[in-house]
Tab-separated table of C-alpha atoms and ligand atoms in Angstrom:
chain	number	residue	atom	x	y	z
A	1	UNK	CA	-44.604	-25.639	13.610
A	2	UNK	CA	-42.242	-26.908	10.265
A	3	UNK	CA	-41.955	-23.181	9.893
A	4	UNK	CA	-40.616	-22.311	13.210
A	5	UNK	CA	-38.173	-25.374	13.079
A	6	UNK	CA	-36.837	-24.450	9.635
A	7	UNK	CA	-36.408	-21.045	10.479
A	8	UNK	CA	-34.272	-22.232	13.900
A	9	UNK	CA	-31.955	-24.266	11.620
A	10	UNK	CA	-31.127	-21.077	10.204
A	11	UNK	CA	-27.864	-19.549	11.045
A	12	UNK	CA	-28.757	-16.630	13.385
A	13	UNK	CA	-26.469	-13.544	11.854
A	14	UNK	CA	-26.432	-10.446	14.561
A	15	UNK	CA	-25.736	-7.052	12.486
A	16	UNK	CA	-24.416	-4.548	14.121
A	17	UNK	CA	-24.820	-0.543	12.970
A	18	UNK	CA	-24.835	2.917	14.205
A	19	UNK	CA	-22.445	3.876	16.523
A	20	UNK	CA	-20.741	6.693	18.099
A	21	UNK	CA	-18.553	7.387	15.022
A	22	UNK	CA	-18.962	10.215	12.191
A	23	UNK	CA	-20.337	7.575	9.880
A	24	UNK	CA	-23.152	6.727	12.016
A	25	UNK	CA	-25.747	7.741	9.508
A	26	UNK	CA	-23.659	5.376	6.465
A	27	UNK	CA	-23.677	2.839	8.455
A	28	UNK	CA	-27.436	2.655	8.808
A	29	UNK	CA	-27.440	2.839	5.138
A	30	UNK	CA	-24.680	-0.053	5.060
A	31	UNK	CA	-26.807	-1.817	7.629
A	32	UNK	CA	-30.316	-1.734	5.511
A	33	UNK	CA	-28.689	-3.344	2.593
A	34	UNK	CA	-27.219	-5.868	4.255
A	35	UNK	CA	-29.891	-7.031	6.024
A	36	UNK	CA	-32.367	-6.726	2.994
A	37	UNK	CA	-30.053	-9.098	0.593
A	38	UNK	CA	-29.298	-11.189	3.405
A	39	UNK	CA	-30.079	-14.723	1.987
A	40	UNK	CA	-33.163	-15.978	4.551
A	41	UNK	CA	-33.225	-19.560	2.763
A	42	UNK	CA	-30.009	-19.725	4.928
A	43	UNK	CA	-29.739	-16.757	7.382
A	44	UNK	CA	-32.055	-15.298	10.312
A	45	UNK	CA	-31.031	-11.563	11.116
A	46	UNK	CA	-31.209	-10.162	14.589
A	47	UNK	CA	-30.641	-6.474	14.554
A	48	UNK	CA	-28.232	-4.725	16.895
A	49	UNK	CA	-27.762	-0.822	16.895
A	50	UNK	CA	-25.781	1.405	18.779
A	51	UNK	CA	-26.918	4.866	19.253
A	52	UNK	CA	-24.897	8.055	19.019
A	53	UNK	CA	-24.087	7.606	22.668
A	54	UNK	CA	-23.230	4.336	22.718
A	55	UNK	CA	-26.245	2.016	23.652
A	56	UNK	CA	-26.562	-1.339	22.711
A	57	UNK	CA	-30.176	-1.814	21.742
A	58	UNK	CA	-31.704	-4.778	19.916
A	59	UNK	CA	-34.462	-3.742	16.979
A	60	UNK	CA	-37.635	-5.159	15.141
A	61	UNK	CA	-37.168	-5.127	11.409
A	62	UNK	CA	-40.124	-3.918	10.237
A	63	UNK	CA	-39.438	-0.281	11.977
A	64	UNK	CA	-35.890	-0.030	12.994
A	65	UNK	CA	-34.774	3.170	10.583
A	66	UNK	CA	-36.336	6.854	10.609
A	67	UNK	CA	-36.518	8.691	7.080
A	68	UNK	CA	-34.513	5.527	5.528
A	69	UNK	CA	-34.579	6.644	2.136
A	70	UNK	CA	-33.114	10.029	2.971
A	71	UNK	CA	-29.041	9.920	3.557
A	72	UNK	CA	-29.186	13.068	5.648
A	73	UNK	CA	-32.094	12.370	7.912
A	74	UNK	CA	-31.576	8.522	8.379
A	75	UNK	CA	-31.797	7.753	12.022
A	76	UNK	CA	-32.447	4.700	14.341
A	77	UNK	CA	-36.251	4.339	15.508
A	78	UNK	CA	-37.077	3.114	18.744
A	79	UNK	CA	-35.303	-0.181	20.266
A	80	UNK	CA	-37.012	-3.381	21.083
A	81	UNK	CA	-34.628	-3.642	23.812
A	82	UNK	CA	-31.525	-2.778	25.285
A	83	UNK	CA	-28.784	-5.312	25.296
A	84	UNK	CA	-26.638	-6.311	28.871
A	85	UNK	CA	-23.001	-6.866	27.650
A	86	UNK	CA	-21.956	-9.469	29.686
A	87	UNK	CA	-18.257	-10.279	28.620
A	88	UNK	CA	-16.519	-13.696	28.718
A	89	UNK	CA	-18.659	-16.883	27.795
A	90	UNK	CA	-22.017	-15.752	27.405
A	91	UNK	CA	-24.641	-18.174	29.254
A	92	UNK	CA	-27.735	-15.794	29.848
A	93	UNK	CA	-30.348	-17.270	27.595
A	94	UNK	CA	-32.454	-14.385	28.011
A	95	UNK	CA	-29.469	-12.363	26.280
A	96	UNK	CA	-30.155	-12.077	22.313
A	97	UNK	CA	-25.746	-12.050	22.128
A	98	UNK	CA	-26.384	-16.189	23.502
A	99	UNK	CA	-28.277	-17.029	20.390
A	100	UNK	CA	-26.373	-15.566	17.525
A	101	UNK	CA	-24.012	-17.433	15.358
A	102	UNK	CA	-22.020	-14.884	13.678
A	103	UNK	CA	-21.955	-11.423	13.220
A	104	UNK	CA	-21.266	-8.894	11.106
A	105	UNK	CA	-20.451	-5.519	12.355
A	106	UNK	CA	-20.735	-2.442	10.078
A	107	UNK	CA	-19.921	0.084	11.684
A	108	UNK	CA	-16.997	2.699	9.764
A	109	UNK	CA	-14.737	4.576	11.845
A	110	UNK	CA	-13.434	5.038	15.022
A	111	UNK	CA	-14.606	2.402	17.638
A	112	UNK	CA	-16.259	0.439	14.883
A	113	UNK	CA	-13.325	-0.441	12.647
A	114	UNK	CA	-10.345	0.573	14.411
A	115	UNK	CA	-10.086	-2.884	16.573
A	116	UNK	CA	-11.707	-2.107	19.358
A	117	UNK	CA	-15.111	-3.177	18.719
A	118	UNK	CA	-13.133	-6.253	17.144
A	119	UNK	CA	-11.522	-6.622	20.667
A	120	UNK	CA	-14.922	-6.724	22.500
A	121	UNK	CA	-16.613	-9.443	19.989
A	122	UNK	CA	-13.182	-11.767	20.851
A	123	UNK	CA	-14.289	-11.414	24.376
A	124	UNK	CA	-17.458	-12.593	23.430
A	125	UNK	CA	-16.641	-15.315	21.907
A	126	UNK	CA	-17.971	-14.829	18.683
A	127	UNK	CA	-17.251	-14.811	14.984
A	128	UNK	CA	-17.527	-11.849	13.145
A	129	UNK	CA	-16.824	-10.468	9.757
A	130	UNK	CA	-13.531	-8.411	8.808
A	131	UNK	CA	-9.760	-8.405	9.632
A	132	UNK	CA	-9.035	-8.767	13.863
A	133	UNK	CA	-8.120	-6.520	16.889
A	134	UNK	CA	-4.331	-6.131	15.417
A	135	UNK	CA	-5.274	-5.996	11.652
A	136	UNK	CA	-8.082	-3.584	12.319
A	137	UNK	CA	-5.999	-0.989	14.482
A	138	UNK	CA	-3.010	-0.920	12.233
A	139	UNK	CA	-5.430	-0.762	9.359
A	140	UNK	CA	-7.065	2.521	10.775
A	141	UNK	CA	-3.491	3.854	11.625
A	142	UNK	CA	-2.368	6.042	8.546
A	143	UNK	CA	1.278	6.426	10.358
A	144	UNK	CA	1.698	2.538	11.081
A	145	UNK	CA	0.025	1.232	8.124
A	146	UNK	CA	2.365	2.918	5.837
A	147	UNK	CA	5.085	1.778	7.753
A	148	UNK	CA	4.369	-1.982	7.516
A	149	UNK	CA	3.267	-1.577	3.224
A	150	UNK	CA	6.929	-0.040	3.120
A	151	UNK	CA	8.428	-2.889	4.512
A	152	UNK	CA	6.643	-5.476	2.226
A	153	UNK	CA	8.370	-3.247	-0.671
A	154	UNK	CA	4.894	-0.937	-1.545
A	155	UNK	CA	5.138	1.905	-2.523
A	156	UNK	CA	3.606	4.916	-0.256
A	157	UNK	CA	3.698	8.555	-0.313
A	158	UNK	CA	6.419	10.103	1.510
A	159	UNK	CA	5.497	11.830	4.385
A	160	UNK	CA	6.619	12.629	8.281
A	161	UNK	CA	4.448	11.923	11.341
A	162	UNK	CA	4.174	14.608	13.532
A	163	UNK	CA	2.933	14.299	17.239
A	164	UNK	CA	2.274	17.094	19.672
A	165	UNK	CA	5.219	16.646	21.262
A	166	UNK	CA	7.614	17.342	18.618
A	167	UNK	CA	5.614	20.502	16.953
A	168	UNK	CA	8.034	22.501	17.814
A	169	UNK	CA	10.869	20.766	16.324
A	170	UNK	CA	8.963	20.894	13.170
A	171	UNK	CA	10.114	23.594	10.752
A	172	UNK	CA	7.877	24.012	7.484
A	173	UNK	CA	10.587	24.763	5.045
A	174	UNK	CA	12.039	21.526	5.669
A	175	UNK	CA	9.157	19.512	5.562
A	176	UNK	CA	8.872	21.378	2.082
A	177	UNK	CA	12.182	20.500	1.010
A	178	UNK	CA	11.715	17.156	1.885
A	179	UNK	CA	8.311	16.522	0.409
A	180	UNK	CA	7.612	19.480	-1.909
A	181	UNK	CA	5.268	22.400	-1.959
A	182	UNK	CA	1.843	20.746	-1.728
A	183	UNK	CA	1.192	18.945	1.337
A	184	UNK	CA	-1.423	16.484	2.692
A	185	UNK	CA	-1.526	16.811	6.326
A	186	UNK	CA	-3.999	13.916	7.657
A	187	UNK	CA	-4.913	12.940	11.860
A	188	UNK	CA	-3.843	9.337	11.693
A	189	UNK	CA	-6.336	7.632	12.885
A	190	UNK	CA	-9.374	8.948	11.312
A	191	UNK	CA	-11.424	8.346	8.411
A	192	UNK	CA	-14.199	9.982	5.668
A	193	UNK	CA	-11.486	12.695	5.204
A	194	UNK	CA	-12.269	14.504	8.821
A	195	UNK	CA	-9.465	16.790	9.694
A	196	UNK	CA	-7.485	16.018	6.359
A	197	UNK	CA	-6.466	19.355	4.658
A	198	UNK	CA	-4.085	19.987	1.218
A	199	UNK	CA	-1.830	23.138	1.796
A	200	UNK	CA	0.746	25.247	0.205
A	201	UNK	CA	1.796	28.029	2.729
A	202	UNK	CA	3.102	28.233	6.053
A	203	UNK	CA	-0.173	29.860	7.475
A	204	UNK	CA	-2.501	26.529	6.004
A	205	UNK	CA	0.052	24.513	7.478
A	206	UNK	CA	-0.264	25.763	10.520
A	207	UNK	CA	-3.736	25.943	10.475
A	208	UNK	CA	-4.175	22.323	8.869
A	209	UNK	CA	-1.708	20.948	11.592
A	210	UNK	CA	-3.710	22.865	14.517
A	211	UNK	CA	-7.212	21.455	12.840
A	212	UNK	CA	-5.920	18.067	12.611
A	213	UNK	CA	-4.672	18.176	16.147
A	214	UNK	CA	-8.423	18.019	17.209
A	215	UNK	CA	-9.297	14.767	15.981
A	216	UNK	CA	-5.847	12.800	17.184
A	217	UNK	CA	-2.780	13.241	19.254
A	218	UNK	CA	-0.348	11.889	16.091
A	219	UNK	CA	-0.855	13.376	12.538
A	220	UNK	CA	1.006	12.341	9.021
A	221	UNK	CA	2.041	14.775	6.521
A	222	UNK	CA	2.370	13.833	2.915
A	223	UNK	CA	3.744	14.372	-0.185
A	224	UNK	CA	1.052	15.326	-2.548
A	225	UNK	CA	0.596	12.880	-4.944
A	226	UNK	CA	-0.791	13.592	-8.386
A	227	UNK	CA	-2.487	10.927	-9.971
A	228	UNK	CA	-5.926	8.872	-10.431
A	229	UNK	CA	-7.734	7.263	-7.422
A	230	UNK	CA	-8.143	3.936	-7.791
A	231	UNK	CA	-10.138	1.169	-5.564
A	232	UNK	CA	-9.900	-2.756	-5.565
A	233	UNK	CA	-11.812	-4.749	-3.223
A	234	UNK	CA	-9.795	-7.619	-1.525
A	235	UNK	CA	-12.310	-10.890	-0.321
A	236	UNK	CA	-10.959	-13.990	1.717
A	237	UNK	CA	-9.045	-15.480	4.874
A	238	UNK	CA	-5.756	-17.580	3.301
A	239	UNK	CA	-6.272	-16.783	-0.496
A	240	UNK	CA	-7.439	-13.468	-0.832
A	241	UNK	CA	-8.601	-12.725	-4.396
A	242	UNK	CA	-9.296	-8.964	-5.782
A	243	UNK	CA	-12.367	-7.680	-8.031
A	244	UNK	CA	-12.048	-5.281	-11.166
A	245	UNK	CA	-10.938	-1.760	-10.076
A	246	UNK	CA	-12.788	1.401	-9.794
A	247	UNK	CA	-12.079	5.077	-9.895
A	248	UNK	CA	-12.834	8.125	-7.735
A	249	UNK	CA	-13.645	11.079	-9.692
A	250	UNK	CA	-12.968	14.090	-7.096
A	251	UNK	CA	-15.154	16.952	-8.250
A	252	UNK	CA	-13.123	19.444	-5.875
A	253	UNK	CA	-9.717	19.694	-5.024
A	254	UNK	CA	-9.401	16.429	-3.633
A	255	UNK	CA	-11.798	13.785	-1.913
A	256	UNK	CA	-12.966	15.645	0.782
A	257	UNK	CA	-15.845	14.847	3.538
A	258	UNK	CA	-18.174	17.273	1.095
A	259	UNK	CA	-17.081	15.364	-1.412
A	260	UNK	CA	-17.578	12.130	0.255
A	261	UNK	CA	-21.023	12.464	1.739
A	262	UNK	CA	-22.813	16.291	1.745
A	263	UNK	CA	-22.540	17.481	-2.089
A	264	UNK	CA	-24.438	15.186	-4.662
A	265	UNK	CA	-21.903	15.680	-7.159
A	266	UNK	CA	-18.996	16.081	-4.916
A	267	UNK	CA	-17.262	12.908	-6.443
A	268	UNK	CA	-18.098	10.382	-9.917
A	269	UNK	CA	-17.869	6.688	-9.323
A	270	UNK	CA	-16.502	4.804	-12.456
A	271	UNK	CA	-17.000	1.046	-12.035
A	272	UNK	CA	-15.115	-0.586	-13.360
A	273	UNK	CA	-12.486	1.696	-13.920
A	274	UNK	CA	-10.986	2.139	-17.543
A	275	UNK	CA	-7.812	0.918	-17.086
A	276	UNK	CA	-5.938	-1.224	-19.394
A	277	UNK	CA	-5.081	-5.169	-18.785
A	278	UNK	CA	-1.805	-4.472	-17.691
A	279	UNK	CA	-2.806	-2.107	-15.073
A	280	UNK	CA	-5.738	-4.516	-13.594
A	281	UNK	CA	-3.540	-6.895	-13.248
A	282	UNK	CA	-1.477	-5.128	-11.614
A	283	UNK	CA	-3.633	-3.363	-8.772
A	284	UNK	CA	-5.331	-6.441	-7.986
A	285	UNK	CA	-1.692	-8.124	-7.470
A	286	UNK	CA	-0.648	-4.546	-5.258
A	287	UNK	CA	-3.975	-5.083	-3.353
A	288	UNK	CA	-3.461	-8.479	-2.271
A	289	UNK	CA	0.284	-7.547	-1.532
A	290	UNK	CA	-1.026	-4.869	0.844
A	291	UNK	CA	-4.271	-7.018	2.061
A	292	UNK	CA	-1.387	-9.740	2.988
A	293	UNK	CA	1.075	-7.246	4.538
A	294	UNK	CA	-1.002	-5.693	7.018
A	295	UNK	CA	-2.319	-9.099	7.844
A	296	UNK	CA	-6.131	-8.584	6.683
A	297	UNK	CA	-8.790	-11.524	6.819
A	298	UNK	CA	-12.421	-11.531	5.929
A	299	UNK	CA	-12.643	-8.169	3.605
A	300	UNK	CA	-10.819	-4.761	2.753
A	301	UNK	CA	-10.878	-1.964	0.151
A	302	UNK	CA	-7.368	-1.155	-0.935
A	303	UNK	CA	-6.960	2.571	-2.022
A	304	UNK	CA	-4.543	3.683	-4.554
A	305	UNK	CA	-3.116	6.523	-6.253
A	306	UNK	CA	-1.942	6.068	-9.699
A	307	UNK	CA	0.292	8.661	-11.318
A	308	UNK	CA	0.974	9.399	-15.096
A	309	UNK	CA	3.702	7.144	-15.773
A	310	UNK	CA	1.645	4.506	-13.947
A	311	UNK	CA	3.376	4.113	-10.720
A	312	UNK	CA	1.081	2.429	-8.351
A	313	UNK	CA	0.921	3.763	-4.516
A	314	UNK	CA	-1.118	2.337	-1.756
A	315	UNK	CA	-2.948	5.356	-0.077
A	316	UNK	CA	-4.742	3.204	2.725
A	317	UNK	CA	-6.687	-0.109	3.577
A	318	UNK	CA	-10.432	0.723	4.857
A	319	UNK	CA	-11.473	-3.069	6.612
A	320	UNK	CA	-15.352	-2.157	7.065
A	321	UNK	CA	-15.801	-0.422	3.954
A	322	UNK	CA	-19.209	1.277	2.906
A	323	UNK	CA	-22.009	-1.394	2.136
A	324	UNK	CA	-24.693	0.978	0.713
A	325	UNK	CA	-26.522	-0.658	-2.517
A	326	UNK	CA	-23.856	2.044	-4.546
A	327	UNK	CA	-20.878	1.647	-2.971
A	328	UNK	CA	-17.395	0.707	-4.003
A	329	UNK	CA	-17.204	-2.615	-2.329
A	330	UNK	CA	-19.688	-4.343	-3.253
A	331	UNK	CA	-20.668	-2.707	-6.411
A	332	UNK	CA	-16.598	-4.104	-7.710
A	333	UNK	CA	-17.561	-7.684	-6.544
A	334	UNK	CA	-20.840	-7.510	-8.517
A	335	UNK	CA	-19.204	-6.208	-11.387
A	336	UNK	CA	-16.287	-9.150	-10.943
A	337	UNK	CA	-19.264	-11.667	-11.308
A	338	UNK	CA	-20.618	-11.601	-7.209
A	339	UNK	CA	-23.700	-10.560	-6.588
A	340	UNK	CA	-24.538	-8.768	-3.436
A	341	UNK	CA	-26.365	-11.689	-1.425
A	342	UNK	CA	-23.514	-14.002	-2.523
A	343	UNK	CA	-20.828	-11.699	-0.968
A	344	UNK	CA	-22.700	-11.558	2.225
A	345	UNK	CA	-22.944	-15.171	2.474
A	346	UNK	CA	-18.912	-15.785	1.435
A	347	UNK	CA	-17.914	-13.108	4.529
A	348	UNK	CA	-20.127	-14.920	6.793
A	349	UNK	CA	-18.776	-17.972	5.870
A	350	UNK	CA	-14.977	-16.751	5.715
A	351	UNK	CA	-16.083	-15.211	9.555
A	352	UNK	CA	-17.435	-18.734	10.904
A	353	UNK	CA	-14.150	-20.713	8.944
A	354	UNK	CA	-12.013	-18.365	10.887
A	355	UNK	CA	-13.532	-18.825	14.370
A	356	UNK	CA	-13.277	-22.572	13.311
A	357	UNK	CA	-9.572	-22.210	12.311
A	358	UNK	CA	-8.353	-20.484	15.723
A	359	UNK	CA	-10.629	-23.020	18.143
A	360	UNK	CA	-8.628	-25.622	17.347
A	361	UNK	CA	-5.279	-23.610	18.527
A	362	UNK	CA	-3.920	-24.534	21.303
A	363	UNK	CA	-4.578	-22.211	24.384
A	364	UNK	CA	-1.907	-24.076	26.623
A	365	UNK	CA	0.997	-26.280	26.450
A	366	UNK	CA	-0.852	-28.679	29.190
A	367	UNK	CA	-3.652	-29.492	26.855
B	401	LIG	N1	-0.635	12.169	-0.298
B	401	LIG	C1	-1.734	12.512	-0.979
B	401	LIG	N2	-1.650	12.978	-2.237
B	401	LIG	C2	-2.768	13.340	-2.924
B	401	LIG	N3	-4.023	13.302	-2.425
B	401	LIG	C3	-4.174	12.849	-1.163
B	401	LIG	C4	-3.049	12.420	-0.381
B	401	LIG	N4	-3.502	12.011	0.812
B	401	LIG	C5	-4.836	12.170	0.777
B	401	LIG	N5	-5.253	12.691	-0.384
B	401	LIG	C6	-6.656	13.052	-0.743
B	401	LIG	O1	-7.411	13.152	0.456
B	401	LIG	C7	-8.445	12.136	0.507
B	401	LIG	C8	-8.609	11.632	1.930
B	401	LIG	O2	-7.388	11.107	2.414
B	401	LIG	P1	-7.269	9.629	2.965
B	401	LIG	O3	-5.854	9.398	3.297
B	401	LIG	O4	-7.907	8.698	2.015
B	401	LIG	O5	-8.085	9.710	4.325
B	401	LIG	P2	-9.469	9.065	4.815
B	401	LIG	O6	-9.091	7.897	5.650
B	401	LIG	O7	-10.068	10.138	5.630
B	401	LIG	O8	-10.253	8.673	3.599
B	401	LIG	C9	-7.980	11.105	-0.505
B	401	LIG	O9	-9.063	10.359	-1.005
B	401	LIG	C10	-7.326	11.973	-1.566
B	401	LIG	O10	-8.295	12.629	-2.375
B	402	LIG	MG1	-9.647	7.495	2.032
């Protein structure tokens, strides 16, 4: 009876994985982690996956994940469950949404990190870990993200967006003048490289632009910029602070899907990066610059390219980074002094101290 009363004290965390995304199967593997660090002296999970075709489902712990120590074949079991979305002030006891506290969504990619799935958790009243709707969606827009980091005086590569409607206005050689030979031409709002190609002829840049058209209706294309890649991760609401850098080692021609998640030794992780004092400092000022600029909250990893003569250029800002037990996130913050189940329990917290801090807005000028 003691048992059951402690564990109701508990603060009930719903964790939310899968998805219809490309990064369904990483954020399993984001998911597992989390949920096995989770500190239980403070927090109760309550599982939530979304299947490749969109189902809410609720799951049991003990069985949730097919082949979970194999990155390829990872896949959600069978559901406990299914879960009614009911928008709007939840009052269905019955509903497992009533009883959570907080939650923290991990799901990378489009509808997952992009401010839409941020969009539906405001509906529901909840709190929830990461940067909101607007912070989210410019966040996982390449073309307006750049935009804003120019106007807060960071430095970005140079580069034209390019939507259907003006393909034909585009002429190669003067995108070449413009930004050089080598060009990066990326959909804007995607992620895990899909889509993104390097060229260096009129026929790749053709072919890039016509590939890239599949995945979104606005593309950017980039100078290439030749130089390190370099990672910081950003952590807090009001006073963001940034952990020790780390470095992408590209095994290919650049960091490319392969790269990123089929070949083993597509890409080295150095963490911490070797970088001298100077540097540090100086990426983990850029990266709360950026954090700032595009208005994040909660978390972010803030990607940067780093040239010879060590000129510092934000690439992008990924708010629901990877989570996995080796990734860049959290692997920076343990090597910064903060262990995994520490970080979980500081986003939680920043997540609830948020919800707190916009409650007590005003929602009319009656009131
Ligand atoms: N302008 C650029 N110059 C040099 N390399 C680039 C440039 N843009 C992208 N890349 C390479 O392509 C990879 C993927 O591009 P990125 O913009 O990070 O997209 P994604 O959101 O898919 O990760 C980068 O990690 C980097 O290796
Ligand atoms: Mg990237």
């Amino acid at each position: 009876m003691n048992e059951r009363k402690s564990a109701m004290e508990k603060t009930k965390v719903g964790v939310i994985f899968g998805g219809k995304s490309a990064e369904h199967e990483v954020s399993l593997q984001s998911a597992k982690n989390i949920i096995d660090a989770l500190d239980r002296t403070k927090f109760t999970p309550v599982l939530i996956g979304i299947d490749k075709e969109g189902n809410w489902h609720e799951y049991e712990e003990g069985n949730y994940l097919l082949n979970e120590d194999d990155p390829k074949r990872i896949a959600l079991n069978k559901a406990k469950r299914g879960i009614l979305l009911h928008l709007g002030k939840l009052e269905d006891e019955e509903n497992v949404l009533t009883q959570l506290d907080v939650l923290f969504p991990i799901n990378h990619g489009t509808l997952g990190e992009d401010g839409t799935l941020q969009g539906m958790l405001e509906m529901l009243n909840l709190p929830y870990v990461g940067p909101n709707v607007l912070s989210s969606a410019v966040c996982m827009d390449k073309d307006i993200a750049k935009k804003l980091l120019q106007l807060a005086g960071i430095r970005v590569a140079k580069g034209v967006t390019l939507t259907k409607g003006m393909q034909g206005e585009v002429v190669y050689e003067e995108l070449v003048e413009e930004l050089g030979e080598v060009l990066f031409i990326k959909p804007a709002n995607q992620g895990s490289s899909v889509g993104v190609s390097k060229v260096t002829s009129k026929e790749e840049f053709l072919a890039g632009v016509e590939d890239a058209f599949l995945y979104d209706h606005k593309l950017v294309v980039e100078e290439s910029v030749v130089g390190r890649e370099i990672e910081v991760s950003v952590l807090g609401n009001e006073h963001p602070r940034a952990s020790v850098p780390g470095e992408i080692l590209p095994q290919t021609e650049f960091y490319s899907y392969e790269s990123k998640y089929i070949d083993e030794k597509g890409a080295k992780l150095e963490m911490p990066a070797k970088v001298s004092e100077e540097l540090e400092d100086r990426l983990k000022k850029e990266a709360i610059k950026a954090f700032e600029a595009l208005q994040c909250e909660g978390l972010a990893r803030v990607d940067f390219f780093v040239t010879e003569d060590e000129s510092i250029y934000v690439n992008e800002l990924n708010t629901l980074p990877g989570f996995t037990k080796i990734s860049m996130y959290p692997k920076l913050w343990e090597l910064s002094g903060l262990a995994y189940t520490d970080l979980i329990t500081e986003l939680l917290q920043l997540a609830m101290d948020r919800y707190d801090r916009n409650q007590k807005l005003k929602s009319s000028a009656f009131e």
